Each structure stands twice: as structure tokens, then as C-alpha cells.
């Protein structure tokens, strides 16, 4: 991966760590540990983690919740000058929400080999037919993001 400078890498890692902190909140609540933040002009404007289990909400994915919070805060559903950092590759629903909300850049921690819709199972964001292009980057803090998921599912199986 080529980066313009070391500050760009450190900024990505810092923001992904903030998303990772959300994943820890989910883990501690017994939720699948996925966290997401949305950044505009270098400032975190929303943060969320999965709450499917606690809210009995199949749409309670970190990405959707973060998008809703950001849109509410900005008073606009168009998030075209915003970036999302998420600890796990988004599913098809969340990837669609990223396109529809016009997110500019997506930074992904770990791949989701079972239901990832960006690079693993589907490549939705690469479709030229879409009316909005979301740029994406995979692998920021990948080891940490993957390890918390492994720990969660190991604990769940016991």
C-alpha cells in the first residue's frame, strides 16, 4: 500500500482505533464486536457499534447506526465529504447504505470472508453502474480488528 506520507498512515490508524474502541463496547455488551465512526474535516461526527442483539433489530449494524447519527447531526442525508472507518468489512446492506449516503472514503479493518460485500464475497463498490463511487481501503489495524472478532466467537462457542 502506498501512502503519501507517514501522517496519513498514522491518521488512518488513529481513526480506526476509535472505531475499534466502539467494537470493544459491543464486545462488552455481548454484541458482535463491530465498530464504526464517521469523520468530516478531520473530526469524528458520529460513532456506533452493533446493537442487533440488545435492540432485537436486524438493522442494528454499526455502519447503519453511524450513518443515521451523522445524517442527523449534519441535517443532510448526503455524506459526500465524510469518511467511514469500520472494523469489519460491511455486508451487502451496509455497503448499499454507504453508496446511498454518498460516503466518500471507506476504511476497513478486517475482511469478512463469509458476508463481506466490498472485497471478500461481493465487490459492490466496484460496480461502474452505481451512481456514486465510494473509494475503499482495506487492512487498517487488521490484526486487532480480526482478533477481537476471533475472541468474541471463541467465547460464544464455550
mmCIF file of N, CA, C and O in Angstrom, residues 45-91:
data_model
loop_
_atom_site.group_PDB
_atom_site.id
_atom_site.type_symbol
_atom_site.label_atom_id
_atom_site.label_comp_id
_atom_site.label_asym_id
_atom_site.label_seq_id
_atom_site.Cartn_x
_atom_site.Cartn_y
_atom_site.Cartn_z
ATOM 1 N N UNK A 45 -17.713 12.798 13.685
ATOM 2 C CA UNK A 45 -19.052 13.367 13.850
ATOM 3 C C UNK A 45 -20.068 12.332 14.306
ATOM 4 O O UNK A 45 -21.157 12.693 14.750
ATOM 5 N N UNK A 46 -19.736 11.049 14.181
ATOM 6 C CA UNK A 46 -20.621 10.012 14.720
ATOM 7 C C UNK A 46 -19.815 8.761 14.994
ATOM 8 O O UNK A 46 -18.782 8.524 14.376
ATOM 9 N N UNK A 47 -20.322 7.992 15.932
ATOM 10 C CA UNK A 47 -19.704 6.716 16.280
ATOM 11 C C UNK A 47 -20.808 5.759 16.677
ATOM 12 O O UNK A 47 -21.825 6.182 17.219
ATOM 13 N N UNK A 48 -20.590 4.490 16.389
ATOM 14 C CA UNK A 48 -21.611 3.488 16.714
ATOM 15 C C UNK A 48 -20.970 2.106 16.754
ATOM 16 O O UNK A 48 -19.880 1.896 16.234
ATOM 17 N N UNK A 49 -21.684 1.194 17.378
ATOM 18 C CA UNK A 49 -21.291 -0.213 17.376
ATOM 19 C C UNK A 49 -22.564 -1.049 17.217
ATOM 20 O O UNK A 49 -23.669 -0.554 17.395
ATOM 21 N N UNK A 50 -22.363 -2.302 16.865
ATOM 22 C CA UNK A 50 -23.505 -3.194 16.657
ATOM 23 C C UNK A 50 -24.404 -3.230 17.889
ATOM 24 O O UNK A 50 -23.916 -3.226 19.020
ATOM 25 N N UNK A 51 -25.721 -3.270 17.648
ATOM 26 C CA UNK A 51 -26.667 -3.448 18.750
ATOM 27 C C UNK A 51 -27.844 -4.339 18.341
ATOM 28 O O UNK A 51 -28.925 -4.220 18.887
ATOM 29 N N UNK A 52 -27.602 -5.224 17.384
ATOM 30 C CA UNK A 52 -28.640 -6.140 16.904
ATOM 31 C C UNK A 52 -29.275 -6.944 18.018
ATOM 32 O O UNK A 52 -30.498 -7.061 18.093
ATOM 33 N N UNK A 53 -28.453 -7.517 18.864
ATOM 34 C CA UNK A 53 -28.944 -8.400 19.918
ATOM 35 C C UNK A 53 -29.703 -7.623 20.995
ATOM 36 O O UNK A 53 -30.810 -7.994 21.369
ATOM 37 N N UNK A 54 -29.112 -6.566 21.488
ATOM 38 C CA UNK A 54 -29.726 -5.827 22.597
ATOM 39 C C UNK A 54 -30.998 -5.095 22.184
ATOM 40 O O UNK A 54 -31.897 -4.913 22.999
ATOM 41 N N UNK A 55 -31.104 -4.704 20.929
ATOM 42 C CA UNK A 55 -32.289 -3.982 20.449
ATOM 43 C C UNK A 55 -33.229 -4.869 19.639
ATOM 44 O O UNK A 55 -34.259 -4.401 19.163
ATOM 45 N N UNK A 56 -32.849 -6.146 19.440
ATOM 46 C CA UNK A 56 -33.634 -7.036 18.579
ATOM 47 C C UNK A 56 -33.935 -6.371 17.240
ATOM 48 O O UNK A 56 -35.060 -6.365 16.764
ATOM 49 N N UNK A 57 -32.883 -5.799 16.663
ATOM 50 C CA UNK A 57 -33.016 -5.021 15.433
ATOM 51 C C UNK A 57 -32.071 -5.588 14.376
ATOM 52 O O UNK A 57 -30.853 -5.453 14.501
ATOM 53 N N UNK A 58 -32.601 -6.225 13.338
ATOM 54 C CA UNK A 58 -31.728 -6.782 12.312
ATOM 55 C C UNK A 58 -30.939 -5.721 11.549
ATOM 56 O O UNK A 58 -29.958 -6.028 10.889
ATOM 57 N N UNK A 59 -31.357 -4.455 11.661
ATOM 58 C CA UNK A 59 -30.640 -3.361 11.004
ATOM 59 C C UNK A 59 -29.656 -2.683 11.944
ATOM 60 O O UNK A 59 -29.063 -1.663 11.593
ATOM 61 N N UNK A 60 -29.451 -3.228 13.118
ATOM 62 C CA UNK A 60 -28.588 -2.622 14.125
ATOM 63 C C UNK A 60 -27.105 -2.827 13.876
ATOM 64 O O UNK A 60 -26.357 -3.178 14.786
ATOM 65 N N UNK A 61 -26.688 -2.594 12.652
ATOM 66 C CA UNK A 61 -25.276 -2.711 12.294
ATOM 67 C C UNK A 61 -24.585 -1.376 12.562
ATOM 68 O O UNK A 61 -25.164 -0.309 12.354
ATOM 69 N N UNK A 62 -23.337 -1.428 12.983
ATOM 70 C CA UNK A 62 -22.574 -0.229 13.324
ATOM 71 C C UNK A 62 -22.583 0.797 12.191
ATOM 72 O O UNK A 62 -22.748 2.001 12.434
ATOM 73 N N UNK A 63 -22.430 0.331 10.958
ATOM 74 C CA UNK A 63 -22.361 1.254 9.822
ATOM 75 C C UNK A 63 -23.665 2.030 9.649
ATOM 76 O O UNK A 63 -23.657 3.250 9.466
ATOM 77 N N UNK A 64 -24.789 1.326 9.684
ATOM 78 C CA UNK A 64 -26.099 1.969 9.508
ATOM 79 C C UNK A 64 -26.354 2.966 10.636
ATOM 80 O O UNK A 64 -26.812 4.086 10.407
ATOM 81 N N UNK A 65 -26.032 2.564 11.858
ATOM 82 C CA UNK A 65 -26.246 3.440 13.006
ATOM 83 C C UNK A 65 -25.375 4.692 12.919
ATOM 84 O O UNK A 65 -25.841 5.804 13.201
ATOM 85 N N UNK A 66 -24.119 4.521 12.500
ATOM 86 C CA UNK A 66 -23.222 5.676 12.358
ATOM 87 C C UNK A 66 -23.712 6.616 11.253
ATOM 88 O O UNK A 66 -23.656 7.844 11.409
ATOM 89 N N UNK A 67 -24.205 6.054 10.154
ATOM 90 C CA UNK A 67 -24.731 6.881 9.061
ATOM 91 C C UNK A 67 -25.941 7.677 9.539
ATOM 92 O O UNK A 67 -26.050 8.880 9.276
ATOM 93 N N UNK A 68 -26.846 7.022 10.238
ATOM 94 C CA UNK A 68 -28.038 7.722 10.751
ATOM 95 C C UNK A 68 -27.646 8.882 11.667
ATOM 96 O O UNK A 68 -28.195 9.973 11.573
ATOM 97 N N UNK A 69 -26.713 8.632 12.581
ATOM 98 C CA UNK A 69 -26.276 9.673 13.518
ATOM 99 C C UNK A 69 -25.619 10.837 12.779
ATOM 100 O O UNK A 69 -25.851 12.006 13.108
ATOM 101 N N UNK A 70 -24.779 10.532 11.798
ATOM 102 C CA UNK A 70 -24.090 11.585 11.047
ATOM 103 C C UNK A 70 -25.091 12.427 10.254
ATOM 104 O O UNK A 70 -24.999 13.662 10.237
ATOM 105 N N UNK A 71 -26.040 11.768 9.607
ATOM 106 C CA UNK A 71 -27.049 12.494 8.830
ATOM 107 C C UNK A 71 -27.872 13.403 9.734
ATOM 108 O O UNK A 71 -28.162 14.556 9.391
ATOM 109 N N UNK A 72 -28.226 12.901 10.887
ATOM 110 C CA UNK A 72 -28.989 13.704 11.837
ATOM 111 C C UNK A 72 -28.176 14.905 12.312
ATOM 112 O O UNK A 72 -28.678 16.031 12.357
ATOM 113 N N UNK A 73 -26.918 14.670 12.640
ATOM 114 C CA UNK A 73 -26.065 15.757 13.128
ATOM 115 C C UNK A 73 -25.861 16.829 12.063
ATOM 116 O O UNK A 73 -25.901 18.025 12.363
ATOM 117 N N UNK A 74 -25.668 16.404 10.809
ATOM 118 C CA UNK A 74 -25.417 17.355 9.727
ATOM 119 C C UNK A 74 -26.700 17.935 9.131
ATOM 120 O O UNK A 74 -26.648 18.918 8.409
ATOM 121 N N UNK A 75 -27.829 17.287 9.417
ATOM 122 C CA UNK A 75 -29.090 17.741 8.841
ATOM 123 C C UNK A 75 -29.169 17.497 7.346
ATOM 124 O O UNK A 75 -29.853 18.215 6.616
ATOM 125 N N UNK A 76 -28.491 16.445 6.896
ATOM 126 C CA UNK A 76 -28.461 16.128 5.461
ATOM 127 C C UNK A 76 -28.129 14.650 5.311
ATOM 128 O O UNK A 76 -27.231 14.134 5.979
ATOM 129 N N UNK A 77 -28.835 13.957 4.446
ATOM 130 C CA UNK A 77 -28.554 12.545 4.227
ATOM 131 C C UNK A 77 -27.334 12.338 3.340
ATOM 132 O O UNK A 77 -26.764 11.255 3.289
ATOM 133 N N UNK A 78 -26.917 13.384 2.641
ATOM 134 C CA UNK A 78 -25.742 13.283 1.763
ATOM 135 C C UNK A 78 -24.484 13.485 2.604
ATOM 136 O O UNK A 78 -24.242 14.573 3.117
ATOM 137 N N UNK A 79 -23.686 12.450 2.699
ATOM 138 C CA UNK A 79 -22.459 12.499 3.491
ATOM 139 C C UNK A 79 -21.238 12.475 2.566
ATOM 140 O O UNK A 79 -20.232 11.828 2.840
ATOM 141 N N UNK A 80 -21.321 13.208 1.475
ATOM 142 C CA UNK A 80 -20.331 13.132 0.402
ATOM 143 C C UNK A 80 -18.944 13.642 0.781
ATOM 144 O O UNK A 80 -17.981 13.324 0.099
ATOM 145 N N UNK A 81 -18.825 14.399 1.828
ATOM 146 C CA UNK A 81 -17.495 14.842 2.256
ATOM 147 C C UNK A 81 -17.101 14.184 3.577
ATOM 148 O O UNK A 81 -16.340 14.738 4.359
ATOM 149 N N UNK A 82 -17.619 12.978 3.782
ATOM 150 C CA UNK A 82 -17.352 12.220 5.011
ATOM 151 C C UNK A 82 -16.687 10.883 4.685
ATOM 152 O O UNK A 82 -16.893 10.318 3.613
ATOM 153 N N UNK A 83 -15.915 10.408 5.647
ATOM 154 C CA UNK A 83 -15.244 9.117 5.536
ATOM 155 C C UNK A 83 -15.708 8.215 6.676
ATOM 156 O O UNK A 83 -15.957 8.693 7.779
ATOM 157 N N UNK A 84 -15.816 6.925 6.391
ATOM 158 C CA UNK A 84 -16.171 5.953 7.427
ATOM 159 C C UNK A 84 -14.994 5.031 7.693
ATOM 160 O O UNK A 84 -14.323 4.585 6.759
ATOM 161 N N UNK A 85 -14.797 4.745 8.966
ATOM 162 C CA UNK A 85 -13.836 3.751 9.422
ATOM 163 C C UNK A 85 -14.648 2.670 10.105
ATOM 164 O O UNK A 85 -15.427 2.960 11.013
ATOM 165 N N UNK A 86 -14.490 1.429 9.674
ATOM 166 C CA UNK A 86 -15.251 0.328 10.258
ATOM 167 C C UNK A 86 -14.328 -0.861 10.468
ATOM 168 O O UNK A 86 -13.455 -1.139 9.628
ATOM 169 N N UNK A 87 -14.499 -1.547 11.578
ATOM 170 C CA UNK A 87 -13.574 -2.613 11.958
ATOM 171 C C UNK A 87 -13.739 -3.895 11.155
ATOM 172 O O UNK A 87 -12.812 -4.693 11.084
ATOM 173 N N UNK A 88 -14.901 -4.099 10.552
ATOM 174 C CA UNK A 88 -15.161 -5.302 9.753
ATOM 175 C C UNK A 88 -15.773 -4.899 8.417
ATOM 176 O O UNK A 88 -16.628 -4.009 8.363
ATOM 177 N N UNK A 89 -15.362 -5.565 7.383
ATOM 178 C CA UNK A 89 -15.888 -5.319 6.046
ATOM 179 C C UNK A 89 -17.420 -5.345 6.060
ATOM 180 O O UNK A 89 -18.025 -6.291 6.548
ATOM 181 N N UNK A 90 -18.046 -4.312 5.514
ATOM 182 C CA UNK A 90 -19.514 -4.239 5.525
ATOM 183 C C UNK A 90 -20.201 -5.338 4.719
ATOM 184 O O UNK A 90 -19.668 -5.830 3.720
ATOM 185 N N UNK A 91 -21.405 -5.690 5.174
ATOM 186 C CA UNK A 91 -22.269 -6.646 4.473
ATOM 187 C C UNK A 91 -22.946 -5.924 3.297
ATOM 188 O O UNK A 91 -22.736 -4.732 3.074
#
